[in-house]
Coordinates of C-alpha atoms in Angstrom, one line a residue:
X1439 CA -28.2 -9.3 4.7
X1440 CA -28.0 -5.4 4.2
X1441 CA -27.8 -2.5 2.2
X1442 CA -24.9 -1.4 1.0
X1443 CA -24.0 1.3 -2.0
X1444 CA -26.8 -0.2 -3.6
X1445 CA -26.2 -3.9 -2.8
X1446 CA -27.7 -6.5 -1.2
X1447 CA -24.5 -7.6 1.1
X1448 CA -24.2 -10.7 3.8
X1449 CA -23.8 -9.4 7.2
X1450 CA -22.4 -12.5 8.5
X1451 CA -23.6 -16.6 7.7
X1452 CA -24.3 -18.7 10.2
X1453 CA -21.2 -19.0 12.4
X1454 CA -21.5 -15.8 13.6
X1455 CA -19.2 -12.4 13.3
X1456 CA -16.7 -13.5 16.4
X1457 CA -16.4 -17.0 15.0
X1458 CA -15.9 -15.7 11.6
X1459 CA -13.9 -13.3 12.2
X1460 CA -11.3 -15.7 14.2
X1461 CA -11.5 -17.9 11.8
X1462 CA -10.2 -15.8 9.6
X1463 CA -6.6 -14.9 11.6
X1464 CA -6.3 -18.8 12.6
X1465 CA -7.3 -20.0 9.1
X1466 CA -9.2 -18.6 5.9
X1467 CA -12.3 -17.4 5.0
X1468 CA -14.3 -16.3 1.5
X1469 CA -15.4 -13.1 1.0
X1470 CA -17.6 -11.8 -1.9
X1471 CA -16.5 -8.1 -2.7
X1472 CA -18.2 -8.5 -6.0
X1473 CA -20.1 -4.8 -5.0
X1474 CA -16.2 -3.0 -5.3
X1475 CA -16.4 -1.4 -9.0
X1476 CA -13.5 -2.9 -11.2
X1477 CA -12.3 -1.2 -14.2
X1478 CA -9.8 -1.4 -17.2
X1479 CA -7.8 1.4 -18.5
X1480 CA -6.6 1.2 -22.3
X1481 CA -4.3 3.6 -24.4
X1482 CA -1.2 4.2 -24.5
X1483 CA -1.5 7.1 -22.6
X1484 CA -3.5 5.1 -19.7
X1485 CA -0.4 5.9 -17.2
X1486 CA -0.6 9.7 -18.0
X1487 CA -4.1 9.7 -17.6
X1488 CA -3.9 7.9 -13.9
X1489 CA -1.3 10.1 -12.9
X1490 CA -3.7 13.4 -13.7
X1491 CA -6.6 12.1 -11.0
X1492 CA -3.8 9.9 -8.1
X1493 CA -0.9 11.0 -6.2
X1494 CA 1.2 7.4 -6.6
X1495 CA 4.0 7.1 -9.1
X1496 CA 2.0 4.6 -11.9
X1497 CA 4.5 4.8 -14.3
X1498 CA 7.2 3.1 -11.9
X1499 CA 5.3 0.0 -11.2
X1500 CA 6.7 -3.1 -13.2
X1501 CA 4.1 -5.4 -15.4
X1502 CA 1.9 -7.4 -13.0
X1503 CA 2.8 -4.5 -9.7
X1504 CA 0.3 -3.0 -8.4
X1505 CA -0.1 0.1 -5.5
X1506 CA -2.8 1.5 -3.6
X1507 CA -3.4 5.1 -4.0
X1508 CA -5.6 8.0 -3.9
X1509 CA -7.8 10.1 -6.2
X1510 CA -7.2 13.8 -4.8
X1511 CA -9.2 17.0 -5.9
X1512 CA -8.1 20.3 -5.8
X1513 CA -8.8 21.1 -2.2
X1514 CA -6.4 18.2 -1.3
X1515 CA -9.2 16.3 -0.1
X1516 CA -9.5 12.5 -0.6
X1517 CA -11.9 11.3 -3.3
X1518 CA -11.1 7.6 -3.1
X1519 CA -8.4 5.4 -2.5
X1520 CA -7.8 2.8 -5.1
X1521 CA -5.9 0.2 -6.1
X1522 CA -4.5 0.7 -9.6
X1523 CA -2.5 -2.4 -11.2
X1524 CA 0.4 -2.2 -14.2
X1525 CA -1.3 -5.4 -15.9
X1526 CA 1.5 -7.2 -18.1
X1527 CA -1.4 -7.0 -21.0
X1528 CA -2.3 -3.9 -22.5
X1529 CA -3.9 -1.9 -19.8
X1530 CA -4.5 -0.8 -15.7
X1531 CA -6.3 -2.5 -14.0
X1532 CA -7.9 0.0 -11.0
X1533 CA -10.5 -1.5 -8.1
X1534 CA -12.3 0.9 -6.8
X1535 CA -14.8 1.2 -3.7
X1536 CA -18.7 0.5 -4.1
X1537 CA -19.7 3.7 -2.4
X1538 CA -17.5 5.5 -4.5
X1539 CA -18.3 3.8 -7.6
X1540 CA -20.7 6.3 -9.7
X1541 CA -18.7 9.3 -8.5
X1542 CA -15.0 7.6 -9.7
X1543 CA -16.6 6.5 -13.0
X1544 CA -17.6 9.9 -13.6
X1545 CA -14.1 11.4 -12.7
X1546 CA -12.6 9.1 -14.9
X1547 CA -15.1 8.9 -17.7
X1548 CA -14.7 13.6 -17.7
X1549 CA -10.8 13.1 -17.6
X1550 CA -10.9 10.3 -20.6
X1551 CA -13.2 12.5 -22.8
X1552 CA -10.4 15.9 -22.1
X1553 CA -7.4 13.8 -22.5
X1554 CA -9.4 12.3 -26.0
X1555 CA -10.3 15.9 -27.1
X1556 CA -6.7 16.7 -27.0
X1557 CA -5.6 13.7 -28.9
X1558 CA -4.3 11.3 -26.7
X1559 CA -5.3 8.0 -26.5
X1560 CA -7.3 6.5 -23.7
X1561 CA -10.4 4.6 -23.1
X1562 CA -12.0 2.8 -20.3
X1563 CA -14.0 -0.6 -19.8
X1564 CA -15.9 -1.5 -16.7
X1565 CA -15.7 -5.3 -16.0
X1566 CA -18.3 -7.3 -15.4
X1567 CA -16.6 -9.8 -13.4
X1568 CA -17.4 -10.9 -9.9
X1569 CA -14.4 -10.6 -7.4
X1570 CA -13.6 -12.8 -4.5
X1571 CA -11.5 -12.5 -2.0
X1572 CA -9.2 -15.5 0.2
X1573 CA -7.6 -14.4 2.9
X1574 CA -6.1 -15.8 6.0
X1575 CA -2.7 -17.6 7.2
X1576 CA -3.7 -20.9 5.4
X1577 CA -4.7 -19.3 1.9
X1578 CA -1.6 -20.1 0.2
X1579 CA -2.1 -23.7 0.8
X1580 CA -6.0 -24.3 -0.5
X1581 CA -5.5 -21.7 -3.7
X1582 CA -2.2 -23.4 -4.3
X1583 CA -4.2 -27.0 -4.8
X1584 CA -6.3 -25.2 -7.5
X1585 CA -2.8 -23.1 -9.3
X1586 CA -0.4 -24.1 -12.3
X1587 CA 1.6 -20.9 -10.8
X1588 CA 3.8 -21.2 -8.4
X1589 CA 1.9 -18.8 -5.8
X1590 CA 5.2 -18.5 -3.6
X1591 CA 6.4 -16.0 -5.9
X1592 CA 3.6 -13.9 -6.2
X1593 CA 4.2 -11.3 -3.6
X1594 CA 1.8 -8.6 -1.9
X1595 CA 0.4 -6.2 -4.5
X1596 CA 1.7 -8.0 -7.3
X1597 CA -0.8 -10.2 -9.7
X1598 CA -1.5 -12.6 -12.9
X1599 CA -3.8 -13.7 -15.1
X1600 CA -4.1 -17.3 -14.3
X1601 CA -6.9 -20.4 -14.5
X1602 CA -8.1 -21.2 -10.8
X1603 CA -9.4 -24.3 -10.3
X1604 CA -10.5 -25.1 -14.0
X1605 CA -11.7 -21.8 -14.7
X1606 CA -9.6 -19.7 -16.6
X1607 CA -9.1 -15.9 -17.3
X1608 CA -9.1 -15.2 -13.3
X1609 CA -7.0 -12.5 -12.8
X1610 CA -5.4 -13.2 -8.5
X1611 CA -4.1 -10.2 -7.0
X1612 CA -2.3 -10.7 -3.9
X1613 CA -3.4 -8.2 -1.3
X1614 CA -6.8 -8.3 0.7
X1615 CA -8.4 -5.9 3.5
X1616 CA -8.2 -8.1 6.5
X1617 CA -4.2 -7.5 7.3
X1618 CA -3.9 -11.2 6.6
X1619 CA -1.8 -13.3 3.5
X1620 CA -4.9 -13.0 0.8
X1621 CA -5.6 -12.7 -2.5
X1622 CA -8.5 -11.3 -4.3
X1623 CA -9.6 -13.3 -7.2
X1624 CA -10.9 -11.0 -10.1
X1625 CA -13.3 -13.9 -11.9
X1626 CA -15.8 -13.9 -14.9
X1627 CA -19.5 -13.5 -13.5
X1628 CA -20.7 -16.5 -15.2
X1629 CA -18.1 -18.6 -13.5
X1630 CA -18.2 -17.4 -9.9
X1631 CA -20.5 -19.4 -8.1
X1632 CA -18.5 -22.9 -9.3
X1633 CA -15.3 -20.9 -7.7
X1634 CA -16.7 -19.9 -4.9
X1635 CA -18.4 -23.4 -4.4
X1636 CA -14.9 -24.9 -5.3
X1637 CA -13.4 -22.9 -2.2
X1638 CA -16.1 -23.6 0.1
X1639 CA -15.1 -27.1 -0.5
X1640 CA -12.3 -27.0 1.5
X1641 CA -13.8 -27.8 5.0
X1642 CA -11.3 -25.0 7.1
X1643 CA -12.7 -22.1 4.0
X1644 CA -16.0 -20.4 5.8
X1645 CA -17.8 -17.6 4.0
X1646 CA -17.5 -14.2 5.3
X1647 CA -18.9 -11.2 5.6
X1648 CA -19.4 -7.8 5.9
X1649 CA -19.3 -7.6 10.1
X1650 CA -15.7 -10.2 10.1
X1651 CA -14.5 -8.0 6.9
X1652 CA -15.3 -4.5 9.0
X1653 CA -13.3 -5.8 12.5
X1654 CA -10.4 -7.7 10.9
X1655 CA -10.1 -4.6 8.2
X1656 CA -10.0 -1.6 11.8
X1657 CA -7.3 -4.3 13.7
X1658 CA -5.1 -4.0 10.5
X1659 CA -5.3 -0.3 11.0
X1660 CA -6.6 0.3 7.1
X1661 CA -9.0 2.8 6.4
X1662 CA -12.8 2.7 5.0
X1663 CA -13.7 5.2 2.5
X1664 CA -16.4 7.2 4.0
X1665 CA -15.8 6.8 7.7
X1666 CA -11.8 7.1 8.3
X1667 CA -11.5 9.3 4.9
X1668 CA -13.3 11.1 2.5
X1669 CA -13.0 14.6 0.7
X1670 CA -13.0 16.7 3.7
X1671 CA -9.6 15.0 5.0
X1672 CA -6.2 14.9 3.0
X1673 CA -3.4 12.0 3.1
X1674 CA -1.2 14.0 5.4
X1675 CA -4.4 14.4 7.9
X1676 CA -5.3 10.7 7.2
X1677 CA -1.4 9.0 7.6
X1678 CA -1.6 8.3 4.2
X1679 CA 1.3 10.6 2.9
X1680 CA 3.4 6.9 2.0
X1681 CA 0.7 7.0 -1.1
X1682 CA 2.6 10.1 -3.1
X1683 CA 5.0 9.1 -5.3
X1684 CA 8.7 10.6 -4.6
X1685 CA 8.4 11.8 -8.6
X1686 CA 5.2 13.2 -7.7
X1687 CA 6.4 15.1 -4.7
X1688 CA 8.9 16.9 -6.6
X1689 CA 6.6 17.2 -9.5
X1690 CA 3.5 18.7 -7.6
X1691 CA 1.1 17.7 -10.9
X1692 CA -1.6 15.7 -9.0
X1693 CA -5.0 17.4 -7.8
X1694 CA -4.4 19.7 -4.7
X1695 CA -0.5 19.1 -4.6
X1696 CA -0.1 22.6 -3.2
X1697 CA -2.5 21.5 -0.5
X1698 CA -1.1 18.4 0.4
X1699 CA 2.8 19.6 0.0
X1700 CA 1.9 22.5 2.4
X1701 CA 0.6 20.0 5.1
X1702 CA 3.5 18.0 4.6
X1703 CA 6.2 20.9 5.7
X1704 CA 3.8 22.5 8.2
X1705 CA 2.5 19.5 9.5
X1706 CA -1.6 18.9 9.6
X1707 CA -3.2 20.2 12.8
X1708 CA -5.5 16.9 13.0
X1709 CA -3.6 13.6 12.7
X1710 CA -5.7 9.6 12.2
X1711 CA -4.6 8.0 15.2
X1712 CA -5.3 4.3 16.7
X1713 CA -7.5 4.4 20.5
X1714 CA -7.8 2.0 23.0
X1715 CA -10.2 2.0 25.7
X1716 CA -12.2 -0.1 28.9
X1717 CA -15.7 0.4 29.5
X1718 CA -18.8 -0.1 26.6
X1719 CA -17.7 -0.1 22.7
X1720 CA -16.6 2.8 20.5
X1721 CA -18.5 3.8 18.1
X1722 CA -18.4 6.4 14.8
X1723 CA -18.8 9.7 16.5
X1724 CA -17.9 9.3 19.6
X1725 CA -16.3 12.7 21.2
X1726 CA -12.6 12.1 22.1
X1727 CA -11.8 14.6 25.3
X1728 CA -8.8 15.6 26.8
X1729 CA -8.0 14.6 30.6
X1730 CA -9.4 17.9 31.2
X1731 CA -12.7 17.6 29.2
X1732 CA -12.1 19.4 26.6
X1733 CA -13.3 18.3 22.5
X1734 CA -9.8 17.3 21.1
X1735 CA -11.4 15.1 18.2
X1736 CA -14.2 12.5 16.8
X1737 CA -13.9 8.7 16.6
X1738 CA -14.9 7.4 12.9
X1739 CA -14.4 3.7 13.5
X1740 CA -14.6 1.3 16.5
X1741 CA -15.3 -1.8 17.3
X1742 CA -14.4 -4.6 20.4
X1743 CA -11.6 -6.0 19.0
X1744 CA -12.0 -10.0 18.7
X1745 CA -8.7 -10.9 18.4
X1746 CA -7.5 -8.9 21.5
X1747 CA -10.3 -8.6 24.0
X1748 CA -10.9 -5.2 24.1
X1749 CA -12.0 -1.9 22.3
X1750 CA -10.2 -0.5 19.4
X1751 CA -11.4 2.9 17.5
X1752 CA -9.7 5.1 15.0
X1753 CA -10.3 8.8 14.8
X1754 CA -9.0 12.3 13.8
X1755 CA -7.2 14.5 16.9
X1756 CA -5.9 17.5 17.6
X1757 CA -1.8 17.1 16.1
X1758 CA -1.0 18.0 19.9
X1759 CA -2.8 14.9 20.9
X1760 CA -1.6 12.5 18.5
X1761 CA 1.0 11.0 20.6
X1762 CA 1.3 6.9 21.0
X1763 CA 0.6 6.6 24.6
X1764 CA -1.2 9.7 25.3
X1765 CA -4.3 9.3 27.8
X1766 CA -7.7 10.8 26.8
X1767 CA -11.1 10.2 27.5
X1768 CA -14.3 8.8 25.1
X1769 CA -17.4 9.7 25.8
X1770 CA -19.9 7.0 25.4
X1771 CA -23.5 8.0 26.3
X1772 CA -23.0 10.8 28.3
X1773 CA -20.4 9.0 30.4
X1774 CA -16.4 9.3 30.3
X1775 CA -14.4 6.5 29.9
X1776 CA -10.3 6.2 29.8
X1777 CA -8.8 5.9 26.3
X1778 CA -5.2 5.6 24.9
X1779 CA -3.7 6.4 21.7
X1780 CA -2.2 3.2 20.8
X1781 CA 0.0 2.7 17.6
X1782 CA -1.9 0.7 14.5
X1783 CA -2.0 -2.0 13.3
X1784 CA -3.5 -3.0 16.5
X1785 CA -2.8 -6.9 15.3
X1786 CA 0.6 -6.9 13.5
X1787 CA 0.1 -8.0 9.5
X1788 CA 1.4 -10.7 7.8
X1789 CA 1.4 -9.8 4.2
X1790 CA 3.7 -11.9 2.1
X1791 CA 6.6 -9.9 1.1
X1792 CA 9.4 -10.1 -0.9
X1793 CA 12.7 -11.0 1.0

């Protein structure tokens, strides 16, 4: 176990992080990402208010859509990236990282009481409900045993309120962090250990946790709030530019549009990019040299990739650097080693689409 944002979180369970993490592409695993802070938005001016903190287009998404997207503030910076959901009830439903949990609530909670004060109507609710996620290739066919619903058409980043496996009021979201077909199960407290339990009852379901979750989340190529991005880099920086809304482009009305739009036509002069290397392991803040030696960047993730056989890393460089196939050099404890800049995902993803 560790500490993380304030929780007590599994590291791994007893198979072990390569294991798990295998598992995980072959099959399906169980994660517990109960810590990640879930909330409901009310009103019906919920979508206005989204759209005053997030760069995505909210009011486009149909009932039961859903789209990840980020929280700018004025500086263009990145204050979280979220995943806000047109419910087909009465309100958004937005999951939002652990770590950024009291600092989103506050956001929201400042930008409810202005938008009240003014006369709209808005309110938030923080759930109390545990969240789990299923993810791997053969997660369709264990949460299908437990569904009325017909999960083959429920497609990435769409969800519905359903009862899974006897327990009703579950709200399954299909979308995950491991770059795998996975659904995140949004479940009432009380009931969560008898679904969880009910999972685990499958013999090829293994628990997960945070080490598996961490590698199979940096082969997918997907970010983590604090390491890859955070308020000191912007979406056109980060790759992330796919998150603004092509209303919201032209409308320039989210937190530090003229930022962000600037970057856009200019270009950034750091860009997120994907390493390879040989030699020991990447790890956060690792220098990343040119062939000549010079500081061209900083790794912020890295691991040995278990489903490839060799190091992976992500990292900010120099725009001139940026290049898929350029060669640079990572310095790991004092000592050079050769690097590539190598597209991402590093494992292709097999989220279920619509055709």
């Amino acid at each position: 176990m560790v500490a993380f944002a304030g929780w007590s979180l599994p590291l791994h369970y007893g198979q072990g992080h390569l294991q798990s993490h295998l598992h995980t592409r072959r099959h399906c695993s169980l994660f517990d990402v109960s810590h990640m802070l879930q909330t409901r938005v009310y009103g019906r001016d919920r979508v206005r208010f989204m759209e005053s903190l997030v760069v995505g287009d909210i009011s486009e998404l149909k009932p039961g859509q859903g789209t990840l997207t980020l929280v700018t503030n004025e500086k263009g910076g990145i204050v979280d990236d979220l995943i806000v959901t047109n419910t087909s009830e009465d309100h958004l439903y937005v999951v939002s990282n652990a770590g950024c949990a009291e600092k989103d609530l506050a956001v929201m909670r400042d930008r409810a009481a202005e938008l009240q004060a003014a006369g709209s109507d808005v309110h938030l609710e923080v759930s109390d409900n545990a969240l789990l996620a299923l993810q791997g290739p053969s997660m369709a066919r264990v949460l299908q045993a437990g569904l009325s619903d017909d999960l083959s058409k429920l497609f990435f980043m769409n969800s519905i309120t359903t009862t899974v496996f006897g327990v009703p009021g579950c709200r399954v979201t299909r979308c995950g962090y491991t770059g795998e077909d996975g659904v995140e199960i949004s479940v009432p407290a009380g009931r969560a250990v008898e679904l969880a339990e009910r999972l685990l009852g499958v013999p090829e379901v293994w628990p997960a946790g945070l080490a598996a979750r961490d590698s199979l989340r940096l082969e997918a190529g997907l970010c983590l709030y604090g390491n890859d991005i955070d308020e000191t880099t912007t979406p056109a920086e980060a790759g992330l530019l796919w998150t603004l809304g092509k209303r919201r482009r032209a409308a320039m009305d989210f937190p530090g549009a003229a930022v962000i739009m600037a970057q856009v036509k200019e270009k950034p002069k750091r860009r997120r990019v994907g390493l390879t290397s040989v030699g020991p392991p990447i790890r956060p803040h690792t220098a990343i040299l040119s062939p000549e030696g010079t500081s061209v960047g900083t790794v912020t993730s890295g691991c040995p990739s278990p489903s490839l056989g060799k190091n992976i890393a992500m990292g900010y460089v120099e725009a001139a650097h940026s290049q898929a196939g350029t060669a640079l050099i990572v310095e790991v404890r004092k000592k050079q080693h050769p690097a590539v800049i190598t597209k991402m995902p590093f494992v292709p993803t097999q989220y279920y689409m619509a055709k």
